């Protein structure tokens, strides 16, 4: 598995497709912290949403960077499509973790906050960023070229999902009471953003509940993707 991850990382970096999502994310974070001092949790809530967008973009570019023939050769070499899929997911998780650490640590080492962050808030920020990053990756799984043929359609769907996810709280307030449960189907970006912004005053149980919500939503998306991609492979055989 380590050799597969190393190969995927080399292949992705050589493709140059990583540059746009990484550069966009770095520029957005640097602009956000261009002024100081900044409130701790409000800033972390903003960068967590930026990481969600950046990881969705990165996931789409990573999953599409290999030519289909090269991907088939890799699968034949591994003798397992599932191992190949697992390797791609682990590689994306490692890239997300790297971005998570960099984005959370940067304002600490560059002294961008108006007060000391403290261990609890740093821990909440690390978990919140990581969960939203993986949520972005999970959404990108369904928009890769093998699922959505036209890249313009995939990009349009991704932008629509991002907009709806961030505005879910506003959308919920506009819906009649009997339709409120439908908002549970939306990616839980907005609830996580509210949790990070209010982490100082919320009970720990509420913070954990928000984490579990995002984790379960992401886990269901990944599990459903693995099931459906396995059926697609079987149908081909």
PDB file of C-alpha atoms in Angstrom:
ATOM      1  CA  UNK A   1       0.000   0.000   0.000  1.00  0.00           C
ATOM      2  CA  UNK A   2       2.875   2.393   0.763  1.00  0.00           C
ATOM      3  CA  UNK A   3       4.281   1.878  -2.739  1.00  0.00           C
ATOM      4  CA  UNK A   4       0.843   2.597  -4.239  1.00  0.00           C
ATOM      5  CA  UNK A   5       0.466   5.791  -2.204  1.00  0.00           C
ATOM      6  CA  UNK A   6       3.971   6.931  -3.198  1.00  0.00           C
ATOM      7  CA  UNK A   7       3.181   6.240  -6.856  1.00  0.00           C
ATOM      8  CA  UNK A   8      -0.118   8.147  -6.689  1.00  0.00           C
ATOM      9  CA  UNK A   9       1.566  11.130  -5.032  1.00  0.00           C
ATOM     10  CA  UNK A  10       4.317  11.206  -7.696  1.00  0.00           C
ATOM     11  CA  UNK A  11       1.785  10.822 -10.483  1.00  0.00           C
ATOM     12  CA  UNK A  12      -0.407  13.604  -9.072  1.00  0.00           C
ATOM     13  CA  UNK A  13       2.431  16.069  -8.553  1.00  0.00           C
ATOM     14  CA  UNK A  14       3.843  15.390 -12.034  1.00  0.00           C
ATOM     15  CA  UNK A  15       0.444  16.016 -13.595  1.00  0.00           C
ATOM     16  CA  UNK A  16       0.506  19.626 -12.315  1.00  0.00           C
ATOM     17  CA  UNK A  17      -3.223  19.335 -11.558  1.00  0.00           C
ATOM     18  CA  UNK A  18      -2.529  19.851  -7.880  1.00  0.00           C
ATOM     19  CA  UNK A  19      -1.358  23.413  -8.428  1.00  0.00           C
ATOM     20  CA  UNK A  20      -4.705  25.193  -8.894  1.00  0.00           C
ATOM     21  CA  UNK A  21      -6.533  23.817  -5.799  1.00  0.00           C
ATOM     22  CA  UNK A  22      -3.453  24.112  -3.584  1.00  0.00           C
ATOM     23  CA  UNK A  23      -2.621  27.626  -4.785  1.00  0.00           C
ATOM     24  CA  UNK A  24      -6.235  28.736  -4.444  1.00  0.00           C
ATOM     25  CA  UNK A  25      -6.430  27.444  -0.894  1.00  0.00           C
ATOM     26  CA  UNK A  26      -3.105  28.965   0.159  1.00  0.00           C
ATOM     27  CA  UNK A  27      -3.997  32.356  -1.326  1.00  0.00           C
ATOM     28  CA  UNK A  28      -7.427  32.350   0.360  1.00  0.00           C
ATOM     29  CA  UNK A  29      -5.901  31.558   3.772  1.00  0.00           C
ATOM     30  CA  UNK A  30      -3.153  34.158   3.384  1.00  0.00           C
ATOM     31  CA  UNK A  31      -5.720  36.818   2.408  1.00  0.00           C
ATOM     32  CA  UNK A  32      -7.894  35.898   5.398  1.00  0.00           C
ATOM     33  CA  UNK A  33      -4.949  36.318   7.762  1.00  0.00           C
ATOM     34  CA  UNK A  34      -3.467  39.342   5.983  1.00  0.00           C
ATOM     35  CA  UNK A  35      -4.800  41.519   8.793  1.00  0.00           C
ATOM     36  CA  UNK A  36      -4.399  40.951  12.496  1.00  0.00           C
ATOM     37  CA  UNK A  37      -5.495  40.423  15.179  1.00  0.00           C
ATOM     38  CA  UNK A  38      -8.190  37.886  14.268  1.00  0.00           C
ATOM     39  CA  UNK A  39     -10.751  36.169  16.526  1.00  0.00           C
ATOM     40  CA  UNK A  40      -9.661  32.570  17.074  1.00  0.00           C
ATOM     41  CA  UNK A  41     -12.722  30.416  16.453  1.00  0.00           C
ATOM     42  CA  UNK A  42     -14.362  32.683  13.861  1.00  0.00           C
ATOM     43  CA  UNK A  43     -11.153  32.517  11.831  1.00  0.00           C
ATOM     44  CA  UNK A  44     -10.941  28.743  12.230  1.00  0.00           C
ATOM     45  CA  UNK A  45     -14.583  28.417  11.123  1.00  0.00           C
ATOM     46  CA  UNK A  46     -13.773  30.391   7.974  1.00  0.00           C
ATOM     47  CA  UNK A  47     -10.629  28.373   7.155  1.00  0.00           C
ATOM     48  CA  UNK A  48     -12.481  25.087   7.795  1.00  0.00           C
ATOM     49  CA  UNK A  49     -14.991  26.052   5.103  1.00  0.00           C
ATOM     50  CA  UNK A  50     -12.100  27.035   2.818  1.00  0.00           C
ATOM     51  CA  UNK A  51     -10.556  23.609   3.417  1.00  0.00           C
ATOM     52  CA  UNK A  52     -13.886  21.940   2.564  1.00  0.00           C
ATOM     53  CA  UNK A  53     -13.949  23.783  -0.767  1.00  0.00           C
ATOM     54  CA  UNK A  54     -10.222  23.209  -1.389  1.00  0.00           C
ATOM     55  CA  UNK A  55     -10.436  19.471  -0.645  1.00  0.00           C
ATOM     56  CA  UNK A  56     -13.480  19.022  -2.892  1.00  0.00           C
ATOM     57  CA  UNK A  57     -11.526  20.729  -5.692  1.00  0.00           C
ATOM     58  CA  UNK A  58      -8.332  18.793  -4.892  1.00  0.00           C
ATOM     59  CA  UNK A  59     -10.253  15.518  -4.741  1.00  0.00           C
ATOM     60  CA  UNK A  60     -11.769  16.108  -8.155  1.00  0.00           C
ATOM     61  CA  UNK A  61      -8.394  16.960  -9.705  1.00  0.00           C
ATOM     62  CA  UNK A  62      -6.673  14.000  -8.000  1.00  0.00           C
ATOM     63  CA  UNK A  63      -9.316  11.451  -9.033  1.00  0.00           C
ATOM     64  CA  UNK A  64      -9.160  12.676 -12.659  1.00  0.00           C
ATOM     65  CA  UNK A  65      -5.393  13.106 -12.996  1.00  0.00           C
ATOM     66  CA  UNK A  66      -4.665   9.573 -14.240  1.00  0.00           C
ATOM     67  CA  UNK A  67      -5.499   8.482 -17.783  1.00  0.00           C
ATOM     68  CA  UNK A  68      -8.056   5.667 -17.735  1.00  0.00           C
ATOM     69  CA  UNK A  69      -5.584   3.292 -19.465  1.00  0.00           C
ATOM     70  CA  UNK A  70      -2.906   4.046 -16.873  1.00  0.00           C
ATOM     71  CA  UNK A  71      -5.445   3.442 -14.085  1.00  0.00           C
ATOM     72  CA  UNK A  72      -6.358   0.055 -15.593  1.00  0.00           C
ATOM     73  CA  UNK A  73      -2.666  -0.884 -15.838  1.00  0.00           C
ATOM     74  CA  UNK A  74      -2.222   0.037 -12.174  1.00  0.00           C
ATOM     75  CA  UNK A  75      -5.242  -2.088 -11.190  1.00  0.00           C
ATOM     76  CA  UNK A  76      -3.932  -5.052 -13.194  1.00  0.00           C
ATOM     77  CA  UNK A  77      -0.537  -4.680 -11.531  1.00  0.00           C
ATOM     78  CA  UNK A  78      -2.194  -4.601  -8.090  1.00  0.00           C
ATOM     79  CA  UNK A  79      -4.606  -7.402  -9.046  1.00  0.00           C
ATOM     80  CA  UNK A  80      -7.300  -5.613  -7.060  1.00  0.00           C
ATOM     81  CA  UNK A  81      -9.571  -2.691  -7.967  1.00  0.00           C
ATOM     82  CA  UNK A  82     -10.543  -2.378  -4.302  1.00  0.00           C
ATOM     83  CA  UNK A  83      -6.890  -1.981  -3.264  1.00  0.00           C
ATOM     84  CA  UNK A  84      -6.489   0.730  -5.890  1.00  0.00           C
ATOM     85  CA  UNK A  85      -9.586   2.551  -4.631  1.00  0.00           C
ATOM     86  CA  UNK A  86      -8.430   2.233  -1.019  1.00  0.00           C
ATOM     87  CA  UNK A  87      -5.005   3.598  -1.986  1.00  0.00           C
ATOM     88  CA  UNK A  88      -6.556   6.639  -3.627  1.00  0.00           C
ATOM     89  CA  UNK A  89      -8.753   7.322  -0.592  1.00  0.00           C
ATOM     90  CA  UNK A  90      -5.833   6.974   1.841  1.00  0.00           C
ATOM     91  CA  UNK A  91      -3.679   9.269  -0.319  1.00  0.00           C
ATOM     92  CA  UNK A  92      -6.411  11.910  -0.332  1.00  0.00           C
ATOM     93  CA  UNK A  93      -6.841  11.519   3.439  1.00  0.00           C
ATOM     94  CA  UNK A  94      -3.103  12.093   3.940  1.00  0.00           C
ATOM     95  CA  UNK A  95      -3.161  15.216   1.755  1.00  0.00           C
ATOM     96  CA  UNK A  96      -6.189  16.475   3.699  1.00  0.00           C
ATOM     97  CA  UNK A  97      -4.403  15.860   7.009  1.00  0.00           C
ATOM     98  CA  UNK A  98      -1.361  17.782   5.762  1.00  0.00           C
ATOM     99  CA  UNK A  99      -3.498  20.761   4.733  1.00  0.00           C
ATOM    100  CA  UNK A 100      -5.417  20.535   8.019  1.00  0.00           C
ATOM    101  CA  UNK A 101      -2.207  20.814  10.058  1.00  0.00           C
ATOM    102  CA  UNK A 102      -0.780  23.641   7.947  1.00  0.00           C
ATOM    103  CA  UNK A 103      -3.969  25.733   8.053  1.00  0.00           C
ATOM    104  CA  UNK A 104      -4.495  25.319  11.808  1.00  0.00           C
ATOM    105  CA  UNK A 105      -0.841  25.859  12.763  1.00  0.00           C
ATOM    106  CA  UNK A 106      -0.105  28.803  10.417  1.00  0.00           C
ATOM    107  CA  UNK A 107      -1.997  31.511  12.396  1.00  0.00           C
ATOM    108  CA  UNK A 108      -0.425  30.214  15.624  1.00  0.00           C
ATOM    109  CA  UNK A 109       3.186  30.456  14.478  1.00  0.00           C
ATOM    110  CA  UNK A 110       2.604  33.764  12.658  1.00  0.00           C
ATOM    111  CA  UNK A 111       0.808  35.277  15.676  1.00  0.00           C
ATOM    112  CA  UNK A 112      -2.398  36.186  13.812  1.00  0.00           C
ATOM    113  CA  UNK A 113      -4.862  35.797  16.695  1.00  0.00           C
ATOM    114  CA  UNK A 114      -6.029  38.387  19.189  1.00  0.00           C
ATOM    115  CA  UNK A 115      -5.471  36.003  22.119  1.00  0.00           C
ATOM    116  CA  UNK A 116      -3.817  32.639  22.868  1.00  0.00           C
ATOM    117  CA  UNK A 117      -5.775  29.846  21.170  1.00  0.00           C
ATOM    118  CA  UNK A 118      -5.394  27.260  23.928  1.00  0.00           C
ATOM    119  CA  UNK A 119      -5.200  23.489  23.605  1.00  0.00           C
ATOM    120  CA  UNK A 120      -8.967  22.849  23.547  1.00  0.00           C
ATOM    121  CA  UNK A 121      -9.672  25.264  20.717  1.00  0.00           C
ATOM    122  CA  UNK A 122      -6.696  23.998  18.695  1.00  0.00           C
ATOM    123  CA  UNK A 123      -7.939  20.420  19.107  1.00  0.00           C
ATOM    124  CA  UNK A 124     -11.491  21.391  18.076  1.00  0.00           C
ATOM    125  CA  UNK A 125     -10.087  23.250  15.053  1.00  0.00           C
ATOM    126  CA  UNK A 126      -7.934  20.290  13.971  1.00  0.00           C
ATOM    127  CA  UNK A 127     -10.859  17.854  14.146  1.00  0.00           C
ATOM    128  CA  UNK A 128     -13.310  20.276  12.527  1.00  0.00           C
ATOM    129  CA  UNK A 129     -10.961  21.084   9.633  1.00  0.00           C
ATOM    130  CA  UNK A 130     -10.154  17.404   9.075  1.00  0.00           C
ATOM    131  CA  UNK A 131     -13.812  16.359   9.033  1.00  0.00           C
ATOM    132  CA  UNK A 132     -14.872  19.090   6.609  1.00  0.00           C
ATOM    133  CA  UNK A 133     -11.857  18.318   4.405  1.00  0.00           C
ATOM    134  CA  UNK A 134     -12.833  14.652   4.182  1.00  0.00           C
ATOM    135  CA  UNK A 135     -16.447  15.646   3.530  1.00  0.00           C
ATOM    136  CA  UNK A 136     -15.234  17.594   0.491  1.00  0.00           C
ATOM    137  CA  UNK A 137     -13.268  14.538  -0.673  1.00  0.00           C
ATOM    138  CA  UNK A 138     -16.331  12.295  -0.228  1.00  0.00           C
ATOM    139  CA  UNK A 139     -18.459  14.586  -2.423  1.00  0.00           C
ATOM    140  CA  UNK A 140     -15.752  14.690  -5.108  1.00  0.00           C
ATOM    141  CA  UNK A 141     -15.859  10.871  -5.362  1.00  0.00           C
ATOM    142  CA  UNK A 142     -19.218  11.079  -7.140  1.00  0.00           C
ATOM    143  CA  UNK A 143     -18.100  13.760  -9.588  1.00  0.00           C
ATOM    144  CA  UNK A 144     -14.944  12.160 -11.032  1.00  0.00           C
ATOM    145  CA  UNK A 145     -14.775  11.575 -14.775  1.00  0.00           C
ATOM    146  CA  UNK A 146     -15.819   7.913 -14.556  1.00  0.00           C
ATOM    147  CA  UNK A 147     -19.119   9.045 -12.954  1.00  0.00           C
ATOM    148  CA  UNK A 148     -19.765  12.420 -14.616  1.00  0.00           C
ATOM    149  CA  UNK A 149     -18.368  12.429 -18.143  1.00  0.00           C
ATOM    150  CA  UNK A 150     -18.316  16.173 -18.830  1.00  0.00           C
ATOM    151  CA  UNK A 151     -15.934  18.114 -16.588  1.00  0.00           C
ATOM    152  CA  UNK A 152     -18.047  21.258 -16.983  1.00  0.00           C
ATOM    153  CA  UNK A 153     -21.076  19.406 -15.589  1.00  0.00           C
ATOM    154  CA  UNK A 154     -19.019  18.021 -12.692  1.00  0.00           C
ATOM    155  CA  UNK A 155     -17.687  21.479 -11.850  1.00  0.00           C
ATOM    156  CA  UNK A 156     -21.162  23.002 -12.011  1.00  0.00           C
ATOM    157  CA  UNK A 157     -22.622  20.329  -9.729  1.00  0.00           C
ATOM    158  CA  UNK A 158     -19.719  20.754  -7.310  1.00  0.00           C
ATOM    159  CA  UNK A 159     -20.196  24.527  -7.121  1.00  0.00           C
ATOM    160  CA  UNK A 160     -23.941  24.057  -6.545  1.00  0.00           C
ATOM    161  CA  UNK A 161     -23.312  21.550  -3.733  1.00  0.00           C
ATOM    162  CA  UNK A 162     -20.760  23.869  -2.106  1.00  0.00           C
ATOM    163  CA  UNK A 163     -23.180  26.826  -2.243  1.00  0.00           C
ATOM    164  CA  UNK A 164     -26.091  24.794  -0.840  1.00  0.00           C
ATOM    165  CA  UNK A 165     -23.889  23.276   1.880  1.00  0.00           C
ATOM    166  CA  UNK A 166     -22.638  26.633   3.117  1.00  0.00           C
ATOM    167  CA  UNK A 167     -26.113  28.195   2.980  1.00  0.00           C
ATOM    168  CA  UNK A 168     -27.931  25.255   4.599  1.00  0.00           C
ATOM    169  CA  UNK A 169     -28.797  27.176   7.775  1.00  0.00           C
ATOM    170  CA  UNK A 170     -30.398  29.997   5.777  1.00  0.00           C
ATOM    171  CA  UNK A 171     -32.208  27.495   3.552  1.00  0.00           C
ATOM    172  CA  UNK A 172     -33.524  25.690   6.637  1.00  0.00           C
ATOM    173  CA  UNK A 173     -34.939  28.921   8.082  1.00  0.00           C
ATOM    174  CA  UNK A 174     -36.937  29.506   4.886  1.00  0.00           C
ATOM    175  CA  UNK A 175     -38.517  26.054   4.760  1.00  0.00           C
ATOM    176  CA  UNK A 176     -41.891  25.182   6.367  1.00  0.00           C
ATOM    177  CA  UNK A 177     -41.666  23.084   9.550  1.00  0.00           C
ATOM    178  CA  UNK A 178     -42.775  19.892   7.797  1.00  0.00           C
ATOM    179  CA  UNK A 179     -39.858  20.186   5.358  1.00  0.00           C
ATOM    180  CA  UNK A 180     -37.160  20.787   7.980  1.00  0.00           C
ATOM    181  CA  UNK A 181     -36.051  17.142   8.030  1.00  0.00           C
ATOM    182  CA  UNK A 182     -34.992  17.451   4.400  1.00  0.00           C
ATOM    183  CA  UNK A 183     -32.108  19.663   5.498  1.00  0.00           C
ATOM    184  CA  UNK A 184     -30.539  16.564   7.088  1.00  0.00           C
ATOM    185  CA  UNK A 185     -29.826  15.403   3.547  1.00  0.00           C
ATOM    186  CA  UNK A 186     -27.608  18.426   2.904  1.00  0.00           C
ATOM    187  CA  UNK A 187     -23.851  18.150   3.576  1.00  0.00           C
ATOM    188  CA  UNK A 188     -23.439  19.399   7.194  1.00  0.00           C
ATOM    189  CA  UNK A 189     -20.989  22.204   6.444  1.00  0.00           C
ATOM    190  CA  UNK A 190     -23.135  24.992   7.865  1.00  0.00           C
ATOM    191  CA  UNK A 191     -23.782  23.236  11.249  1.00  0.00           C
ATOM    192  CA  UNK A 192     -20.049  22.549  11.619  1.00  0.00           C
ATOM    193  CA  UNK A 193     -19.261  26.183  10.821  1.00  0.00           C
ATOM    194  CA  UNK A 194     -21.705  27.288  13.554  1.00  0.00           C
ATOM    195  CA  UNK A 195     -20.153  24.804  15.994  1.00  0.00           C
ATOM    196  CA  UNK A 196     -16.630  26.084  15.376  1.00  0.00           C
ATOM    197  CA  UNK A 197     -17.740  29.700  15.722  1.00  0.00           C
ATOM    198  CA  UNK A 198     -19.482  28.994  19.044  1.00  0.00           C
ATOM    199  CA  UNK A 199     -17.153  26.306  20.401  1.00  0.00           C
ATOM    200  CA  UNK A 200     -16.172  28.514  23.363  1.00  0.00           C
ATOM    201  CA  UNK A 201     -19.732  28.607  24.713  1.00  0.00           C
ATOM    202  CA  UNK A 202     -21.207  25.297  23.529  1.00  0.00           C
ATOM    203  CA  UNK A 203     -21.208  22.238  25.819  1.00  0.00           C
ATOM    204  CA  UNK A 204     -18.630  19.636  24.817  1.00  0.00           C
ATOM    205  CA  UNK A 205     -21.477  17.200  24.106  1.00  0.00           C
ATOM    206  CA  UNK A 206     -22.860  19.539  21.416  1.00  0.00           C
ATOM    207  CA  UNK A 207     -19.419  19.913  19.829  1.00  0.00           C
ATOM    208  CA  UNK A 208     -18.967  16.128  19.784  1.00  0.00           C
ATOM    209  CA  UNK A 209     -22.453  15.661  18.335  1.00  0.00           C
ATOM    210  CA  UNK A 210     -21.581  17.997  15.475  1.00  0.00           C
ATOM    211  CA  UNK A 211     -18.368  16.037  14.831  1.00  0.00           C
ATOM    212  CA  UNK A 212     -20.273  12.740  14.823  1.00  0.00           C
ATOM    213  CA  UNK A 213     -22.837  14.197  12.403  1.00  0.00           C
ATOM    214  CA  UNK A 214     -20.160  15.145   9.843  1.00  0.00           C
ATOM    215  CA  UNK A 215     -18.252  11.882  10.371  1.00  0.00           C
ATOM    216  CA  UNK A 216     -21.331   9.710   9.803  1.00  0.00           C
ATOM    217  CA  UNK A 217     -22.426  11.736   6.752  1.00  0.00           C
ATOM    218  CA  UNK A 218     -18.949  11.330   5.223  1.00  0.00           C
ATOM    219  CA  UNK A 219     -18.749   7.632   6.140  1.00  0.00           C
ATOM    220  CA  UNK A 220     -22.108   6.956   4.442  1.00  0.00           C
ATOM    221  CA  UNK A 221     -20.972   8.761   1.277  1.00  0.00           C
ATOM    222  CA  UNK A 222     -17.692   6.799   1.150  1.00  0.00           C
ATOM    223  CA  UNK A 223     -19.374   3.453   1.920  1.00  0.00           C
ATOM    224  CA  UNK A 224     -22.032   4.053  -0.748  1.00  0.00           C
ATOM    225  CA  UNK A 225     -19.333   4.999  -3.250  1.00  0.00           C
ATOM    226  CA  UNK A 226     -17.378   1.795  -2.508  1.00  0.00           C
ATOM    227  CA  UNK A 227     -20.555  -0.280  -2.909  1.00  0.00           C
ATOM    228  CA  UNK A 228     -21.612   1.360  -6.169  1.00  0.00           C
ATOM    229  CA  UNK A 229     -18.103   1.339  -7.676  1.00  0.00           C
ATOM    230  CA  UNK A 230     -17.829  -2.369  -6.817  1.00  0.00           C
ATOM    231  CA  UNK A 231     -21.119  -3.055  -8.608  1.00  0.00           C
ATOM    232  CA  UNK A 232     -19.909  -1.080 -11.638  1.00  0.00           C
ATOM    233  CA  UNK A 233     -16.747  -3.213 -11.801  1.00  0.00           C
ATOM    234  CA  UNK A 234     -18.780  -6.414 -11.455  1.00  0.00           C
ATOM    235  CA  UNK A 235     -21.157  -5.332 -14.213  1.00  0.00           C
ATOM    236  CA  UNK A 236     -18.188  -4.758 -16.517  1.00  0.00           C
ATOM    237  CA  UNK A 237     -16.908  -8.233 -15.750  1.00  0.00           C
TER     238      UNK A 237
END
